[in-house]
Structure formats: structure tokens, C-alpha cells
Coordinates of C-alpha atoms in Angstrom, one line a residue:
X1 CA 0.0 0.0 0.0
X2 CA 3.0 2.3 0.5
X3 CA 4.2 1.6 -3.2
X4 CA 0.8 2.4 -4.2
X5 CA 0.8 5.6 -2.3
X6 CA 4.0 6.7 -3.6
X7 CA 3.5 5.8 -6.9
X8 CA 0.4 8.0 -7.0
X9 CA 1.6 10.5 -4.9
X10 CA -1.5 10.0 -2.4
X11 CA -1.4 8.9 1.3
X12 CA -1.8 5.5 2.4
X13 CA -5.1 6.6 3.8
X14 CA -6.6 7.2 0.6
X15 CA -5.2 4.1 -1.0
X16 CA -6.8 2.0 1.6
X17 CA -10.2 3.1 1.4
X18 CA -10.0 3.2 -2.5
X19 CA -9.1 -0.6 -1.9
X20 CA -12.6 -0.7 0.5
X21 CA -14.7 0.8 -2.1
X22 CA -15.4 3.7 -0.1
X23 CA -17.7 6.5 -1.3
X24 CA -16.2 9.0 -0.3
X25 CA -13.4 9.2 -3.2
X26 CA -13.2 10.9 -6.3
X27 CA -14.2 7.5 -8.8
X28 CA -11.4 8.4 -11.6
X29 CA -8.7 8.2 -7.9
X30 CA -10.6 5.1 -6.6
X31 CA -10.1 3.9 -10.7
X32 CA -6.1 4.9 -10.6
X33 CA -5.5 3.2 -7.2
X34 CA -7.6 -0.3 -8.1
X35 CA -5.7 -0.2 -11.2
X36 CA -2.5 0.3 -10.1
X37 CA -3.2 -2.5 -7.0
X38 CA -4.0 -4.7 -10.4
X39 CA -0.6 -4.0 -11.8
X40 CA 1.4 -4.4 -8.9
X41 CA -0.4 -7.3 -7.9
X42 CA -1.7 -6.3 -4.4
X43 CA -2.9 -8.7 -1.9
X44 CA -4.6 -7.7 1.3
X45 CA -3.5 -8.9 4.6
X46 CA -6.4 -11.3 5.6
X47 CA -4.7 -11.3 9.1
X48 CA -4.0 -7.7 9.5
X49 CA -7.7 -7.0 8.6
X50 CA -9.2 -9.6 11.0
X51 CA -7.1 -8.5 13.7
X52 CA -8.4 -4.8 13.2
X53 CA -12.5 -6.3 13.0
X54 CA -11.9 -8.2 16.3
X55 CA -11.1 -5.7 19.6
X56 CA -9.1 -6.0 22.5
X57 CA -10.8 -3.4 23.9
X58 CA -8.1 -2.0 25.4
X59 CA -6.8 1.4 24.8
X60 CA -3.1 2.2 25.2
X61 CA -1.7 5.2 26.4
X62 CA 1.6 6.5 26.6
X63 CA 3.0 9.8 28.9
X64 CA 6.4 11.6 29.5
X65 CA 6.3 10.5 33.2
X66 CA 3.3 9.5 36.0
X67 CA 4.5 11.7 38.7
X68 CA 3.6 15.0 37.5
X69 CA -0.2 15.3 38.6
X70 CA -0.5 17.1 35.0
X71 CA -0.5 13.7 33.4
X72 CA -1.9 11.5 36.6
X73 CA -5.0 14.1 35.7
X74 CA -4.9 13.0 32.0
X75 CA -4.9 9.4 33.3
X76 CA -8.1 9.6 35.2
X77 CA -9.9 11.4 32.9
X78 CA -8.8 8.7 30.1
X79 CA -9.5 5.8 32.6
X80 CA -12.9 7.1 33.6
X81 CA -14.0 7.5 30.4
X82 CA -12.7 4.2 28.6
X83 CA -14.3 2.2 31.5
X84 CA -17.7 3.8 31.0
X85 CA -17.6 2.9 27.4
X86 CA -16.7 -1.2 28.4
X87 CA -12.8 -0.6 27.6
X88 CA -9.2 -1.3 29.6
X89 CA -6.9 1.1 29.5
X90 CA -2.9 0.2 29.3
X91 CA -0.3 3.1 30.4
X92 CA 3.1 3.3 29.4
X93 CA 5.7 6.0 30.8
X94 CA 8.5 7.2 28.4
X95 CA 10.6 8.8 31.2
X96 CA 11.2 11.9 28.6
X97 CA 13.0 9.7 26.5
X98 CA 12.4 9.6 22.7
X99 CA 13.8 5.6 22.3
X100 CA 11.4 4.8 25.3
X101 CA 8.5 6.7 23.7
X102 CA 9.6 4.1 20.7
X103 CA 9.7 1.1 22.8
X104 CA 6.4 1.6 24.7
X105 CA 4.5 2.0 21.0
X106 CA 5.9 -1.6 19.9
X107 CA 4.6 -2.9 23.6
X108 CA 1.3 -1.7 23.1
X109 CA 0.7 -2.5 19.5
X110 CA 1.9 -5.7 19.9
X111 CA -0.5 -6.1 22.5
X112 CA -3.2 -5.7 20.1
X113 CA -4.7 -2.8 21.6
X114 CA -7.3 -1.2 19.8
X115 CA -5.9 2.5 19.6
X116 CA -3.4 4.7 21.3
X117 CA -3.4 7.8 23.0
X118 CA -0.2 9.9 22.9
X119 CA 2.1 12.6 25.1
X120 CA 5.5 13.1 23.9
X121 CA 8.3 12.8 25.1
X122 CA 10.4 16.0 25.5
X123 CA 13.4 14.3 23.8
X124 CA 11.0 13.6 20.7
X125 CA 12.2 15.4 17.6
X126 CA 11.9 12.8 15.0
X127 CA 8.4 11.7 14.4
X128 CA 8.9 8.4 12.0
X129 CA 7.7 6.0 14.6
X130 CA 4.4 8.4 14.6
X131 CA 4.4 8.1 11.2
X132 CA 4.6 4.3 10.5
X133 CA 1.8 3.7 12.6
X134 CA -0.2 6.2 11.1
X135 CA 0.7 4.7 7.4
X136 CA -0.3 1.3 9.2
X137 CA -3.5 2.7 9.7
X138 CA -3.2 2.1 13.6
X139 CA -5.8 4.3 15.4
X140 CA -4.0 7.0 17.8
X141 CA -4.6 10.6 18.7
X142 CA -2.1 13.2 21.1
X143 CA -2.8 15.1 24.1
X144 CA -0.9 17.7 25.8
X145 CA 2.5 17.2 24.2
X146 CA 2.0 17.1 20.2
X147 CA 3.1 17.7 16.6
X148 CA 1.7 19.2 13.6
X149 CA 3.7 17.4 11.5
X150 CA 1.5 13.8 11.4
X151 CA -2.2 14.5 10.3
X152 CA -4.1 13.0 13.2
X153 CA -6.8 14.3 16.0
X154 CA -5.0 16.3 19.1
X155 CA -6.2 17.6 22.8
X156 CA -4.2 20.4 23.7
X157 CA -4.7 23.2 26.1
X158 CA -4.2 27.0 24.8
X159 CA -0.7 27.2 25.6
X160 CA -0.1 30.3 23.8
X161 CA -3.6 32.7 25.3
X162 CA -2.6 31.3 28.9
X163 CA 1.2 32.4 28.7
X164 CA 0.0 35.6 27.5
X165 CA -2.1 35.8 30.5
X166 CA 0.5 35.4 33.0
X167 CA 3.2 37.8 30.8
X168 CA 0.0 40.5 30.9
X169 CA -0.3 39.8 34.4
X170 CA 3.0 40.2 35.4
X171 CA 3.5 43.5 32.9
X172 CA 0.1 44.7 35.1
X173 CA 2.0 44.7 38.4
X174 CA 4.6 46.8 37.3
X175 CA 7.5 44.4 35.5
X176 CA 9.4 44.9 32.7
X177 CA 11.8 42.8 32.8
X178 CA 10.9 39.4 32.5
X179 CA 12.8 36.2 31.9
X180 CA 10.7 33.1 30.3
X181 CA 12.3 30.0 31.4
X182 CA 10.9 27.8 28.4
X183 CA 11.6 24.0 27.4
X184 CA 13.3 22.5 25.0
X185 CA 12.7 24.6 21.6
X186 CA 11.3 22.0 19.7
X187 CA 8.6 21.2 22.1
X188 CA 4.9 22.0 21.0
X189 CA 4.2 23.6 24.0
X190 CA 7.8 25.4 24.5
X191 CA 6.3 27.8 21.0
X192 CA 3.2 28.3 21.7
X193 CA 3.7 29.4 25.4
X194 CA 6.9 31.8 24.0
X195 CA 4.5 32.9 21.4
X196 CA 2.4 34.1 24.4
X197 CA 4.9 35.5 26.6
X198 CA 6.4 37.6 23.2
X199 CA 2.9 39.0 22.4
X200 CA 2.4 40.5 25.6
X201 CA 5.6 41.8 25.8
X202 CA 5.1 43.6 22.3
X203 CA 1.8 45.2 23.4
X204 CA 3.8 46.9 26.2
X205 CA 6.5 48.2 23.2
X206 CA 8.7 45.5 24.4
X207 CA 10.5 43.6 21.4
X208 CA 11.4 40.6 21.0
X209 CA 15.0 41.6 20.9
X210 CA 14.6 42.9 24.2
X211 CA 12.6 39.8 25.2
X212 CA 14.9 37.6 28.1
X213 CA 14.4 33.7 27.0
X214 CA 16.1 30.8 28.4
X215 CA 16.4 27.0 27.6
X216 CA 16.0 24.7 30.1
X217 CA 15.9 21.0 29.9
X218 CA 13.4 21.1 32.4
X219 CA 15.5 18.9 34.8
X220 CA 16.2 20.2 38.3
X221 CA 20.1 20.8 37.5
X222 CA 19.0 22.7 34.3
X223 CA 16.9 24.8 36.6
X224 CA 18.8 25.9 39.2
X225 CA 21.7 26.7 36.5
X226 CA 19.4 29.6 34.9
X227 CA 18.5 30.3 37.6
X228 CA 21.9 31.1 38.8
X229 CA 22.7 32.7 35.4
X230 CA 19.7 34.9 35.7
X231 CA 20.2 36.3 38.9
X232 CA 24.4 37.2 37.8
X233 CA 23.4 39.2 34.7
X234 CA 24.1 42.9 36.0
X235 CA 20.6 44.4 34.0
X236 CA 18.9 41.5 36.4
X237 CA 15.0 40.9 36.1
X238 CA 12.3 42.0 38.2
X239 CA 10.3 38.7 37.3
X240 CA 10.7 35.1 36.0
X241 CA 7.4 33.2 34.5
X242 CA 8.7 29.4 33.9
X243 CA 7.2 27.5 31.9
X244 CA 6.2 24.8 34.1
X245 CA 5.4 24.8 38.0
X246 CA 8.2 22.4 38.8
X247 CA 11.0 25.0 37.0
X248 CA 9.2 27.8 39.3
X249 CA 9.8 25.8 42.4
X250 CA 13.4 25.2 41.5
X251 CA 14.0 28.4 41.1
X252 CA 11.7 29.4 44.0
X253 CA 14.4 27.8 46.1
X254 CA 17.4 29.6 44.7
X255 CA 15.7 33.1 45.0
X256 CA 15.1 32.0 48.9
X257 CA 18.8 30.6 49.2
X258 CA 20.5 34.3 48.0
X259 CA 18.1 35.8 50.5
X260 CA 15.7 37.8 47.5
X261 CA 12.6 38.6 48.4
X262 CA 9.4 37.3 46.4
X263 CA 7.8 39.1 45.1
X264 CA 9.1 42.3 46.3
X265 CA 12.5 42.2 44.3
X266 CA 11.6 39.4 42.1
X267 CA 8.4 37.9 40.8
X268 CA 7.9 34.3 40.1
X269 CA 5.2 32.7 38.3
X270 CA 4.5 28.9 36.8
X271 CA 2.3 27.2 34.1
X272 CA -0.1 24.2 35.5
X273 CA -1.3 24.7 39.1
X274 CA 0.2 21.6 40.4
X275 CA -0.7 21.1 44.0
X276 CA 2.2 22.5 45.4
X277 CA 2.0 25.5 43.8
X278 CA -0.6 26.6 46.6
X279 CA 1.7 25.1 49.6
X280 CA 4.5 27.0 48.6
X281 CA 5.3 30.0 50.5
X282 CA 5.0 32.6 48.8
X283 CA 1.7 30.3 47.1
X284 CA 2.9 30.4 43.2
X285 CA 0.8 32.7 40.8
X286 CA 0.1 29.9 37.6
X287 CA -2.0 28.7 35.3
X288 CA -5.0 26.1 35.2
X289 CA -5.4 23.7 32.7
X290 CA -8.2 20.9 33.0
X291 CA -6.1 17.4 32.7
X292 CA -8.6 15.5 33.7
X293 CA -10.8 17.0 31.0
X294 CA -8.0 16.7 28.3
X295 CA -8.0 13.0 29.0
X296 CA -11.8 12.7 28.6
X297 CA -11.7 14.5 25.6
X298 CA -9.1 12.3 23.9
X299 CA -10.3 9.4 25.4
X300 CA -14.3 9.7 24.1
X301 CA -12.8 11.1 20.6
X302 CA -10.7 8.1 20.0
X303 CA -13.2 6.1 20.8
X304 CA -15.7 7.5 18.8
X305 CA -13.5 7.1 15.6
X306 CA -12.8 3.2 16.4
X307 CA -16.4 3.1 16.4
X308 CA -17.2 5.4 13.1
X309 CA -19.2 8.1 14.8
X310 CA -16.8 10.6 13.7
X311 CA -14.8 10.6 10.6
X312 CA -11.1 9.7 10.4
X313 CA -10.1 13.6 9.3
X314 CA -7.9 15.2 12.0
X315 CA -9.2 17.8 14.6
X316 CA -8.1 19.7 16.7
X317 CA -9.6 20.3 20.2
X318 CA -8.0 23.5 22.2
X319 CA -9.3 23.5 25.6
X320 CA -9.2 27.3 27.8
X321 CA -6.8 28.3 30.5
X322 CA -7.2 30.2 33.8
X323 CA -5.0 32.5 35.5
X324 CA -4.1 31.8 39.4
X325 CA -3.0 35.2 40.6
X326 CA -1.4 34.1 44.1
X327 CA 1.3 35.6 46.5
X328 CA 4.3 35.3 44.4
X329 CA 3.5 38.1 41.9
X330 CA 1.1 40.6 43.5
X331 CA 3.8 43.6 43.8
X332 CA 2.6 46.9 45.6
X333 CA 3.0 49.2 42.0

């Protein structure tokens, strides 16, 4: 079916339903494909296709690590919803790591599950494995942690509107010089919450070129190395907004070990409103994102395409985000 697909410069989507008869393509491309299959002497796979008419149900899933409550919220909301629909749900961490991500795909799929649900890993750059099973016609969508680059259904939170709110927030109590501790560049989520943090900065006549952006691998040594580097530069900032609450803690605890007061000399704000983000003293101004209603979302959507209630084209579903103002930013102007 790949040959085909190449051959006729169409994906291996269209090829296989112009091999099912389906209605829904053009009759002269349903003609080429059938007629090309002729030539090359196609033969389905009688096993491939009874494995995909009988279900497992069982759903897989697969997520950067089961610690952050971020993700243990994506799980329940997946979990819920599967079992209320008569399915098992199996969950696979990647531990960050692109080759693991890799590994836990061939696990699942060879256990026959019916479809996968999918969080990248923040090593992820290459997307071939995502690809293969999507030219294998294996059911999967992705949540939280995605790519544009494969043409399947994904759950994502506005990353971009909800940095913005916390960059506007921060610019509303009086800072102008703000450092954005993102992720890795590459990351879905690492652009589009830049992207938020720049546009309120630009509204405020601050450029990008003024803009103070840092890389962090989103470990805790990473962290408390910017951190360090932040508070040496000589033009220091008068807030940092990281990317995710876990970076704001680490850095939390640097301010607090050189003795700088937050948020009187520095503000501090995070993206997720994990628990401890209200425990913390100063409590951690964030954002809220609804996990557990991501993981519904995907969950119900997959499941409604393995059972053809929804067609296979992609969609995108962006769920809203709430600003937490808390202790850690509100500055006397």
C-alpha cells in the first residue's frame, strides 16, 4: 500500500479506502489506485484485517512521566471514560525519552490494543515512529505534548492565550523585565507558550530583541543553572514566569537561598497549578489547565473514531486556561 501511495503521490489513507470501495473518493482516484493495485499485484493482509475487525478493547496510552499530577490528571480522565464505554486502558511511561517513547509504541501494538493515546516525550524530535503507525493505519490521537507534523486528531490546552495571561499579568504589576524560562525549543508547548509570553511583551512596546528567553531541559540541575545565570546578569529581572510549576519551584528555592525577596525584588510565576503551587510559600501565581478533562476528551474522541461516529479527518480540540493570581507576583505598583 506504501508503493501504491507513492506511486500515485496520495497517502496510504486514501489508497486503503480506495481498496474498501469507499464513497467518499473521487471515482477516476478510486479507478487509478484499483488499477494500479491490479498491476502491482496487491494482496490484502487477511490477518491484518481480522485483527483490526476483532477488539481487544483495550486502549493504550503513553505519557512523558506518571509523577507530575499534570499527566496523573490526563490518566483519570482517560481511565474514567474508557471504562464507562466497556474498555481497559494500558499506560506506558516514556521517562522523557524519545527511544522509550519508541519502545512503549511496539509494547502496546503488539499487544493488540485497539488504539493509542499519545504525550510526547520531551526528547522527541523525529516523528517516524508516529508516522509508521499512522501509514499502518493504527488508530492514535495526542494530548498535551504534540506535533503538527503527522495529520491526526489532538487535545491540547491554549498554551499560547494562557502564557500571554501570565506575561500581561506580570506586565500589570509593574514588570518589565521578564525572563521566560521555556523547554526545549522543539517542544509544542515550548512555542506556543513563547509565542504568548512575546505578544504580551510587544503590546507593552517591548521587542522581541529585548525579550529575556532561556532554555531549560526542564531537569532540576537545568533549573537551578538559569536560575543562577539569571540572577548574575548585571541588568537583572524583576520577574521570571517558567514554563512549568516544577521550574518555578526550583527556582523558587534559589531566590530564597541568595536571601531575594518574592515578590518584592523578584516575581515568580509557573504554568499548571500543580498542587504545590498553593503550599509554597510565597503560594505560586500559575495557570490552570483541565487534565482531567483533556484526558476525557481524547479518550471519548478516540473512541468515537474506532467506532465510526466521527470521521477519520484530524481535529483539533484546544481547551481554555485560567490564570491563578497568588502571592508570588502581587507587587505593591
Amino acid at each position: 500500500m506504501k508503493e501504491i501511495a507513492k506511486k500515485l503521490n496520495v497517502s496510504v489513507s486514501t489508497v486503503s479506502r480506495a481498496l474498501k470501495d469507499s464513497p467518499e473518493l473521487h471515482p477516476d482516484t478510486k479507478k487509478r489506485i484499483v488499477e494500479m493495485a491490479k498491476s502491482m499485484n496487491y494482496q490484502p493482509n487477511l490477518l491484518a484485517q481480522s485483527l483490526r475487525i476483532s477488539r481487544s478493547k483495550v486502549l493504550g496510552v503513553i505519557v512523558p512521566e506518571l509523577e507530575s499530577h499534570f499527566f496523573s490528571s490526563n490518566i483519570s480522565g482517560i481511565q474514567d471514560t474508557a471504562y464507562k464505554r466497556g474498555y481497559n486502558v494500558m499506560i506506558c511511561q516514556s521517562n522523557e525519552s524519545y527511544v522509550q517513547e519508541i519502545s512503549n509504541i511496539r509494547v502496546l501494538v503488539a499487544s493488540q490494543v485497539d488504539g493509542l493515546l499519545i504525550s510526547l516525550s520531551r526528547e522527541t524530535k523525529n516523528y517516524q515512529h508516529l508516522q509508521d503507525l499512522y501509514d499502518r493505519e493504527i488508530p492514535f490521537i495526542m494530548f498535551d505534548r504534540v506535533t503538527e507534523e503527522i495529520p491526526v486528531s489532538r487535545v491540547t490546552v491554549d498554551d499560547e492565550h494562557g502564557a500571554y495571561q501570565v506575561t500581561h499579568h506580570l506586565l500589570e504589576q509593574g514588570c518589565r523585565k521578564i525572563a521566560f524560562i521555556s523547554g526545549p525549543q522543539d517542544l509544542y508547548i515550548s512555542k506556543k507558550r513563547k509565542g504568548g509570553y512575546l505578544k504580551a511583551l510587544a503590546e507593552y512596546g517591548i521587542s522581541e530583541k529585548d525579550s529575556r528567553v532561556y532554555i531549560s531541559d526542564l531537569n532540576q540541575e537545568s533549573n537551578r543553572q538559569i536560575a543562577y545565570k539569571i540572577l548574575e546578569e548585571e541588568d537583572r529581572a524583576d520577574a521570571i514566569f517558567a514554563m512549568i510549576d516544577p521550574v518555578a519551584v526550583d527556582v523558587m528555592l534559589i531566590l530564597k537561598e541568595k536571601g531575594i525577596k518574592i515578590p518584592e525584588e523578584i516575581a515568580l510565576a509557573g504554568f499548571t497549578n500543580n498542587p504545590t503551587s498553593a503550599v509554597v510559600e510565597p503560594s505560586l501565581t500559575t495557570v490552570s489547565q483541565p487534565g482531567y478533562e483533556m484526558g476525557q476528551i481524547a479518550a471519548n474522541h478516540l473512541l468515537d473514531q474506532l467506532d465510526e461516529i466521527v470521521p477519520d479527518e484530524p481535529q483539533s480540540f484546544v481547551l481554555g486556561t485560567t490564570l491563578i493570581a497568588r502571592n508570588s507576583t502581587l507587587k505593591l505598583k
